[in-house]
Backbone as CSV, one residue per row, in Angstrom:
resi,resn,N_x,N_y,N_z,CA_x,CA_y,CA_z,C_x,C_y,C_z
1,GLN,-107.899,145.114,40.569,-106.219,144.719,40.136,-105.552,145.280,41.755
2,VAL,-104.525,145.229,41.981,-103.091,146.195,43.063,-102.859,146.930,42.155
3,THR,-103.024,148.645,42.632,-102.564,149.560,42.127,-102.004,150.197,42.913
4,LYS,-101.809,150.085,44.219,-101.081,150.817,45.593,-99.838,150.453,46.192
5,THR,-99.806,150.483,46.489,-98.293,149.816,46.860,-97.621,149.811,48.428
6,GLU,-97.642,151.842,48.969,-97.045,151.900,49.922,-98.670,151.719,50.519
7,THR,-98.291,151.767,51.827,-98.995,151.686,52.869,-99.749,153.277,53.206
8,GLU,-101.178,153.577,53.212,-101.672,154.661,53.259,-103.036,154.770,55.414
9,ARG,-102.964,154.972,55.605,-103.770,155.811,56.336,-105.091,156.865,56.377
10,VAL,-105.837,155.963,56.683,-107.458,157.012,56.713,-107.340,156.554,58.140
11,ILE,-108.993,157.811,58.662,-109.681,157.881,60.074,-110.807,158.444,59.689
12,ILE,-111.801,157.186,60.141,-113.370,157.171,59.942,-114.043,157.458,61.375
13,GLY,-115.108,158.424,61.284,-115.234,159.134,62.183,-117.318,158.444,62.458
14,PHE,-117.273,158.521,63.447,-118.560,157.970,63.738,-119.520,158.517,63.929
15,GLU,-120.794,158.763,63.975,-121.039,159.272,65.312,-123.023,158.942,65.571
16,LYS,-123.146,158.366,66.917,-124.160,157.216,66.771,-124.039,155.743,66.390
17,GLY,-123.457,155.699,65.576,-122.972,154.257,65.202,-122.785,153.830,63.710
18,GLU,-122.973,155.706,62.991,-123.014,155.827,61.606,-121.896,156.764,61.234
19,PRO,-120.933,156.586,60.228,-119.819,156.263,59.623,-120.387,157.628,58.933
20,VAL,-119.847,159.026,59.815,-120.157,160.212,59.326,-119.028,161.075,58.009
21,GLU,-118.010,160.820,59.169,-116.320,160.920,58.778,-115.600,160.701,58.323
22,LEU,-115.075,161.411,57.438,-113.918,160.283,56.349,-112.446,161.092,55.905
23,ASN,-111.047,161.161,57.023,-110.416,162.472,57.330,-110.105,163.401,57.566
24,GLY,-111.506,163.715,58.434,-112.044,164.654,59.268,-113.247,166.060,58.033
25,GLU,-112.938,165.151,57.216,-114.112,165.891,56.192,-115.888,164.986,56.778
26,LYS,-116.917,165.758,57.265,-117.942,165.491,57.348,-118.607,164.676,56.096
27,ILE,-119.291,164.405,55.883,-120.271,163.353,54.251,-120.940,162.849,54.806
28,SER,-121.990,162.092,54.059,-122.898,161.811,54.697,-122.254,159.656,54.472
29,PRO,-123.082,158.846,55.195,-122.586,157.951,54.611,-122.414,156.848,53.620
30,VAL,-123.645,157.273,52.758,-123.869,156.571,51.665,-122.491,157.287,51.005
31,GLU,-121.464,158.379,50.697,-120.478,158.947,50.337,-119.121,159.191,50.760
32,LEU,-119.993,158.690,52.007,-118.833,157.862,52.640,-117.578,156.469,51.939
33,ILE,-119.404,155.708,51.993,-118.539,154.389,51.507,-118.319,154.932,50.113
34,LYS,-118.621,155.268,49.187,-118.142,155.098,47.866,-116.827,156.546,47.497
35,LYS,-116.519,156.428,48.821,-114.804,157.287,49.057,-114.106,157.118,49.180
36,LEU,-114.522,155.695,50.617,-113.228,155.005,50.970,-113.743,154.095,49.904
37,ALA,-114.419,153.084,49.422,-113.970,152.741,48.111,-112.996,153.393,47.244
38,GLU,-113.130,154.425,47.127,-111.726,154.832,46.128,-110.691,154.959,46.555
39,ILE,-110.604,154.907,47.818,-109.504,154.716,48.170,-108.970,154.329,48.514
40,SER,-109.473,152.683,48.529,-108.917,151.745,49.213,-109.421,150.175,48.090
41,ASN,-109.679,150.108,47.079,-110.032,149.558,45.807,-108.459,149.346,45.586
42,PRO,-108.045,150.738,45.076,-106.678,149.993,44.557,-105.698,149.361,45.323
43,PHE,-105.822,148.960,47.062,-105.171,148.076,47.940,-104.992,147.047,47.132
44,GLY,-106.941,145.822,47.120,-107.800,145.011,46.248,-107.865,144.340,47.711
45,ALA,-107.610,145.267,48.812,-108.653,144.918,50.202,-109.689,144.658,49.861
46,GLY,-110.464,143.734,51.138,-111.689,143.166,51.319,-111.809,142.268,50.059
47,ARG,-111.246,141.198,49.819,-111.589,139.785,49.580,-111.374,139.011,49.980
48,ASP,-112.696,138.542,50.507,-112.302,137.347,50.898,-113.636,136.290,50.436
49,THR,-114.538,135.363,50.845,-115.137,134.523,50.627,-116.468,134.486,51.940
50,HIS,-117.075,134.055,51.817,-118.098,133.828,52.386,-119.383,131.914,52.561
51,VAL,-118.935,131.634,53.367,-119.633,129.812,53.379,-120.983,130.998,54.462
52,GLY,-121.788,130.433,54.188,-123.318,130.443,54.971,-124.658,129.481,54.123
53,ASP,-125.440,129.449,55.168,-126.735,128.057,54.987,-127.745,129.141,54.168
54,THR,-128.239,128.202,53.463,-129.085,128.414,52.794,-130.669,128.585,52.689
55,ILE,-132.326,129.136,53.057,-133.412,129.060,53.107,-133.461,127.277,52.749
56,ILE,-132.705,126.758,51.947,-133.476,125.605,51.537,-132.245,124.461,51.849
57,GLY,-131.803,125.159,53.112,-131.161,123.936,53.839,-129.485,123.345,53.276
58,ILE,-129.180,123.678,51.845,-128.147,123.554,51.808,-127.428,124.968,51.588
59,LYS,-125.795,124.284,51.906,-124.441,125.220,51.676,-124.245,126.415,50.833
60,GLY,-123.816,127.623,50.950,-124.171,128.234,49.877,-121.881,128.960,50.168
61,ARG,-121.100,129.615,49.174,-120.264,130.536,48.999,-120.108,130.985,47.726
62,VAL,-119.932,132.251,48.104,-119.675,133.589,47.279,-118.541,134.275,47.387
63,GLY,-117.583,134.203,46.417,-116.267,135.076,46.773,-116.992,135.776,46.552
64,PHE,-116.048,137.269,47.216,-116.699,138.944,47.437,-115.003,140.091,47.876
65,GLU,-115.579,140.646,46.640,-114.326,142.097,47.306,-115.154,143.680,47.598
66,ALA,-115.180,144.002,48.829,-115.483,144.451,49.000,-115.683,145.583,49.530
67,ALA,-114.256,146.422,49.906,-113.202,146.762,50.654,-114.352,147.352,51.355
68,ALA,-114.840,148.902,51.350,-115.556,149.673,52.406,-116.318,149.171,52.870
69,PRO,-117.372,148.615,52.836,-118.349,147.990,53.917,-117.246,146.990,54.716
70,LEU,-116.654,146.054,54.125,-115.686,145.534,55.438,-114.511,146.443,56.622
71,ILE,-113.750,147.120,56.070,-113.549,148.125,56.943,-114.132,149.067,58.093
72,ILE,-115.101,149.615,57.413,-116.587,150.512,58.407,-116.612,149.528,59.469
73,ILE,-117.042,147.493,58.729,-117.818,146.735,59.790,-116.674,146.768,60.717
74,LYS,-114.854,146.814,61.047,-113.977,146.627,61.333,-113.784,147.267,62.285
75,ALA,-113.770,148.315,61.574,-113.857,149.638,62.770,-115.030,150.258,63.193
76,HIS,-116.476,150.026,63.024,-117.265,150.034,63.825,-116.826,149.359,65.533
77,HIS,-117.029,148.534,64.880,-116.664,146.551,65.977,-115.841,146.969,66.532
78,LEU,-114.788,147.333,66.449,-113.764,148.050,67.585,-114.377,149.492,68.276
79,LEU,-114.664,150.027,67.926,-115.480,150.880,68.495,-116.395,151.188,69.600
80,GLU,-116.970,149.951,69.027,-118.216,149.253,70.003,-117.705,148.755,70.881
81,LYS,-116.643,147.916,71.099,-115.418,147.803,72.218,-115.465,147.848,73.263
82,HIS,-114.802,149.545,72.815,-114.853,150.702,73.199,-115.448,151.644,74.295
83,VAL,-116.711,151.268,73.529,-117.557,151.883,74.543,-118.943,151.296,74.952
84,LEU,-119.361,150.448,74.549,-120.288,149.617,74.815,-119.670,148.351,75.991
85,THR,-120.941,147.607,76.652,-120.609,147.396,78.043,-120.766,146.050,77.555
86,LYS,-119.805,144.573,78.203,-119.813,142.681,77.806,-121.320,142.979,77.924
87,GLY,-122.010,142.769,78.448,-123.936,142.397,78.636,-124.363,143.286,77.279
88,GLN,-123.948,143.798,76.500,-124.399,144.893,75.101,-123.385,144.397,74.279
89,LEU,-122.828,143.750,74.485,-121.517,143.804,72.780,-122.459,142.054,72.899
90,TYR,-122.537,141.597,74.022,-122.810,139.825,73.495,-123.975,139.775,73.141
91,TRP,-125.176,140.328,73.848,-126.678,140.468,72.701,-126.779,140.708,71.391
92,LYS,-125.735,142.009,71.866,-125.955,142.878,70.492,-125.359,141.578,69.278
93,GLU,-124.774,140.901,69.382,-123.554,139.844,68.693,-124.954,138.903,68.417
94,GLN,-125.576,138.198,69.297,-126.227,136.933,69.350,-128.007,137.442,69.111
95,LEU,-128.279,138.492,68.446,-129.076,139.198,67.863,-128.673,140.128,66.537
96,ALA,-127.171,140.510,66.080,-127.531,141.105,64.615,-127.390,138.954,63.884
97,GLY,-126.576,138.294,64.921,-126.696,136.535,63.917,-128.815,135.893,63.218
98,TRP,-129.436,137.072,64.432,-130.830,136.202,64.195,-131.683,137.546,63.120
99,TYR,-131.598,138.731,63.026,-131.633,139.255,62.350,-130.773,139.582,60.900
100,GLY,-129.478,138.975,60.821,-129.570,138.772,59.317,-130.002,137.733,58.789
101,GLN,-129.979,136.389,59.648,-131.091,135.336,59.266,-132.185,135.140,58.895
102,LEU,-132.690,135.819,59.735,-134.325,136.630,59.055,-134.078,137.718,58.536
103,MET,-132.947,138.300,57.858,-133.789,139.600,57.139,-132.673,138.368,55.447
104,HIS,-132.146,137.608,55.374,-131.994,136.032,54.697,-133.163,135.836,54.539
105,GLU,-134.639,135.364,55.578,-135.731,134.543,55.099,-136.249,135.167,54.233
106,ALA,-136.308,136.316,54.103,-137.519,137.231,53.414,-138.408,137.265,54.612
107,GLN,-137.782,137.720,56.092,-138.878,137.615,57.636,-139.300,139.176,57.421
108,TYR,-138.604,140.298,56.703,-138.575,141.290,56.801,-139.747,141.642,57.757
109,LEU,-140.578,141.199,58.001,-141.890,142.289,58.056,-142.176,141.093,59.208
110,ASP,-141.831,140.154,59.821,-141.475,139.702,61.097,-141.626,141.504,63.023
111,PRO,-142.692,141.646,63.377,-142.313,142.305,64.470,-141.450,141.545,65.212
112,LEU,-141.177,140.797,65.299,-139.116,140.266,65.802,-138.599,141.012,65.161
113,MET,-138.495,142.042,64.034,-137.347,142.276,63.468,-137.336,143.896,64.013
114,ARG,-138.875,144.618,64.575,-139.159,145.593,64.939,-137.705,145.533,66.691
115,ASN,-138.632,144.402,67.318,-138.064,144.924,68.548,-135.991,144.433,68.524
116,ILE,-135.833,143.859,67.749,-134.831,143.273,67.762,-133.718,145.186,67.398
117,GLU,-135.217,145.478,66.043,-134.438,146.490,65.810,-133.804,147.849,66.808
118,ALA,-134.835,148.113,67.699,-135.064,148.779,68.937,-133.856,148.695,69.667
119,PHE,-133.117,147.443,69.683,-132.253,147.045,71.001,-131.139,147.306,70.002
120,LEU,-130.104,147.364,69.012,-129.145,147.260,68.142,-129.545,149.085,67.929
121,ASP,-130.733,149.731,67.954,-130.412,151.152,67.491,-130.929,152.207,68.604
122,ASP,-130.606,151.368,69.738,-130.707,152.120,71.271,-128.592,151.727,72.155
123,THR,-128.169,150.646,71.475,-126.733,150.511,72.080,-126.501,151.625,71.354
124,GLN,-126.547,152.180,70.439,-125.708,152.639,68.986,-125.738,154.052,69.737
125,LYS,-126.184,154.382,69.958,-126.326,155.990,70.934,-124.952,156.516,71.773
126,PHE,-123.827,155.864,71.761,-123.056,156.469,71.617,-121.927,156.219,70.813
127,VAL,-121.572,155.031,70.134,-121.108,154.225,69.379,-120.882,155.920,68.736
128,THR,-119.645,156.711,69.710,-118.909,157.718,68.643,-117.684,158.621,68.372
129,GLY,-116.956,158.836,68.048,-116.093,158.469,67.711,-114.773,158.577,66.573
130,GLU,-113.331,158.679,66.916,-112.734,158.103,65.337,-112.615,156.634,65.355
131,VAL,-111.692,156.344,64.258,-110.974,154.769,64.260,-109.832,155.292,63.051
132,GLU,-108.847,154.963,63.899,-108.245,154.681,62.331,-107.463,153.782,62.168
133,VAL,-107.618,153.595,59.864,-106.916,152.170,59.618,-106.167,152.274,59.015
134,GLU,-105.460,151.303,58.820,-104.527,151.431,58.164,-104.145,150.570,56.057
135,LEU,-104.230,150.947,55.525,-103.777,150.314,54.560,-102.842,149.812,53.731
136,ARG,-102.818,148.365,53.511,-102.015,147.606,52.379,-102.163,147.178,51.109
137,PRO,-101.153,146.294,50.435,-101.696,145.395,49.397,-102.670,144.329,50.227
138,TYR,-103.505,143.770,49.286,-104.586,142.408,50.359,-105.658,142.755,51.076
139,GLY,-105.063,143.610,52.316,-105.075,143.673,53.665,-105.495,145.371,54.056
140,PHE,-105.862,145.176,55.267,-106.120,146.498,56.374,-105.651,146.121,57.133
141,SER,-105.733,146.886,58.793,-105.685,146.145,60.122,-106.188,148.324,60.298
142,ILE,-106.818,147.695,61.858,-107.552,148.877,62.257,-106.900,149.123,63.635
143,LEU,-106.041,150.573,63.348,-105.496,150.964,64.206,-105.099,151.198,65.815
144,GLY,-106.130,151.570,65.852,-106.751,151.753,67.250,-108.064,153.216,66.563
145,CYS,-109.278,153.181,67.899,-109.836,154.305,68.122,-109.865,155.330,69.460
146,SER,-111.303,156.302,69.206,-110.846,157.099,70.582,-111.770,158.003,70.744
147,SER,-112.401,157.689,71.610,-114.152,158.226,72.194,-114.036,158.739,73.462
148,GLN,-114.919,159.671,73.595,-115.669,160.461,74.584,-116.293,159.792,75.368
149,TYR,-117.303,158.858,74.715,-117.300,157.533,76.225,-116.595,156.554,75.799
150,ASP,-115.545,155.683,75.754,-114.156,154.707,75.929,-114.374,154.846,77.538
151,LEU,-114.572,152.735,77.730,-114.893,152.540,78.678,-113.581,152.171,79.110
152,MET,-112.590,151.918,78.415,-111.364,151.440,78.333,-110.867,152.551,78.659
153,ASN,-110.995,153.021,80.145,-110.394,154.250,81.040,-109.188,154.387,81.751
154,SER,-108.733,154.566,82.115,-107.382,154.504,82.807,-107.398,155.610,84.296
155,LYS,-108.636,156.262,84.696,-108.827,156.622,85.963,-108.551,155.560,86.384
156,PHE,-108.715,153.880,85.454,-109.192,152.998,86.696,-108.707,151.673,86.858
157,GLY,-107.801,152.207,85.796,-106.545,151.046,86.069,-106.249,151.067,84.586
158,GLU,-105.423,149.591,84.323,-104.791,149.912,83.179,-103.529,148.604,83.102
159,TYR,-104.676,148.045,81.995,-104.657,146.421,82.036,-103.838,144.928,82.005
160,GLY,-103.055,144.958,84.019,-102.391,144.100,83.357,-100.688,144.522,83.827
161,GLU,-101.759,146.115,84.374,-100.321,146.720,84.944,-100.214,147.181,86.305
162,ALA,-102.208,148.457,85.917,-102.335,148.410,87.521,-103.833,149.245,87.755
163,ASN,-104.242,148.493,88.724,-105.555,149.020,89.597,-106.233,150.062,90.081
164,LYS,-106.454,150.516,90.108,-107.072,151.933,90.465,-108.348,152.385,91.728
165,SER,-109.143,151.374,90.720,-110.678,151.577,92.507,-110.628,149.965,93.365
166,PHE,-109.885,148.895,93.328,-109.757,148.520,94.836,-108.665,147.560,94.752
167,THR,-108.663,146.678,96.123,-107.535,146.614,96.935,-107.629,145.233,96.753
168,GLY,-106.850,144.868,97.087,-106.258,143.145,97.169,-107.311,142.338,97.624
169,GLN,-107.232,143.268,99.368,-109.071,142.627,100.300,-109.874,142.920,99.390
170,ASP,-110.679,143.515,98.601,-111.620,143.527,98.174,-111.473,142.264,97.332
171,VAL,-110.594,142.488,96.683,-110.342,140.519,95.449,-110.990,139.058,96.439
172,ILE,-110.446,139.234,97.636,-110.372,138.296,98.485,-112.117,138.151,98.959
173,GLY,-112.710,139.337,98.634,-114.629,138.871,99.278,-114.864,139.043,97.615
174,PHE,-115.001,139.848,96.870,-114.984,139.739,95.604,-115.345,137.988,94.826
175,THR,-113.891,137.272,94.953,-114.188,136.198,95.120,-114.950,134.732,95.999
176,LYS,-114.644,135.477,96.894,-115.688,134.561,97.804,-117.024,134.692,97.442
177,VAL,-117.771,135.566,97.204,-119.326,135.774,96.585,-119.756,134.291,94.961
178,LEU,-118.272,135.744,94.664,-118.457,134.546,93.027,-118.385,133.037,93.261
179,ALA,-117.538,132.630,93.948,-117.576,130.866,94.598,-118.783,130.545,95.125
180,ASN,-119.343,131.678,96.040,-120.108,130.980,96.939,-121.268,129.740,96.206
181,PRO,-121.918,129.727,94.837,-122.953,129.634,94.776,-122.141,128.179,93.464
182,LEU,-120.673,127.995,93.349,-120.008,126.711,93.227,-119.303,126.092,94.735
183,LYS,-119.181,126.635,95.450,-119.229,126.149,97.069,-120.852,124.804,97.556
184,ILE,-121.987,125.585,97.264,-122.916,125.023,97.008,-123.084,123.320,95.965
185,TYR,-122.521,124.117,95.031,-123.270,122.461,94.022,-122.410,121.588,94.650
186,TYR,-120.858,122.465,95.022,-119.610,120.935,95.654,-120.837,120.353,96.648
187,SER,-120.794,120.851,97.238,-121.448,120.375,98.976,-123.052,119.869,98.071
188,VAL,-123.501,119.838,97.364,-124.235,118.989,97.613,-124.199,117.734,95.931
189,HIS,-123.402,117.799,95.753,-123.043,117.143,94.779,-121.194,116.175,95.242
190,LYS,-121.116,116.774,96.655,-119.795,115.591,97.001,-119.541,113.833,96.788
191,ASN,-120.914,113.577,96.375,-121.009,111.817,96.546,-120.912,111.540,94.435
192,ASP,-120.681,112.516,94.293,-121.099,111.757,93.033,-120.265,111.914,91.468
């Protein structure tokens, strides 16, 4: 039941990918999940339906309410977007899907799981910072994050406004270099 109707903000602190601080209080990840659940459950946040494929080949659907885990996952993902590179984000998403599928299919002892875990652990080295979340009836919003490892650094430019690390002439050269494989392809396939 939704019993809270006024919005409320919380700040989740992460160290090396793990949630370890809630509203400035250092606590274990398990305690953080419990406390965040106490705060967020009265909002009725985190309700969803999961549709997935089962190991026997049929589709399954499960309705659930898990405010704290969903909030942590979304907050963690925003922090990762700020501190990981494009390639790290891409491969983490690919490997996470495989990892989840193998786990779901009881393949935890497959050596591939250890390989994926090594990659996932390594990507978390710099996932450290704080994420602000606003709770409201039936939902939540991730408002923003801060991290000393934030790659969205205004020292190099502001997206859509100013660039501080290259000139217009650099862009021309960069475009020519990137276009070279396409120029070769279309010169070879000009009659196709």
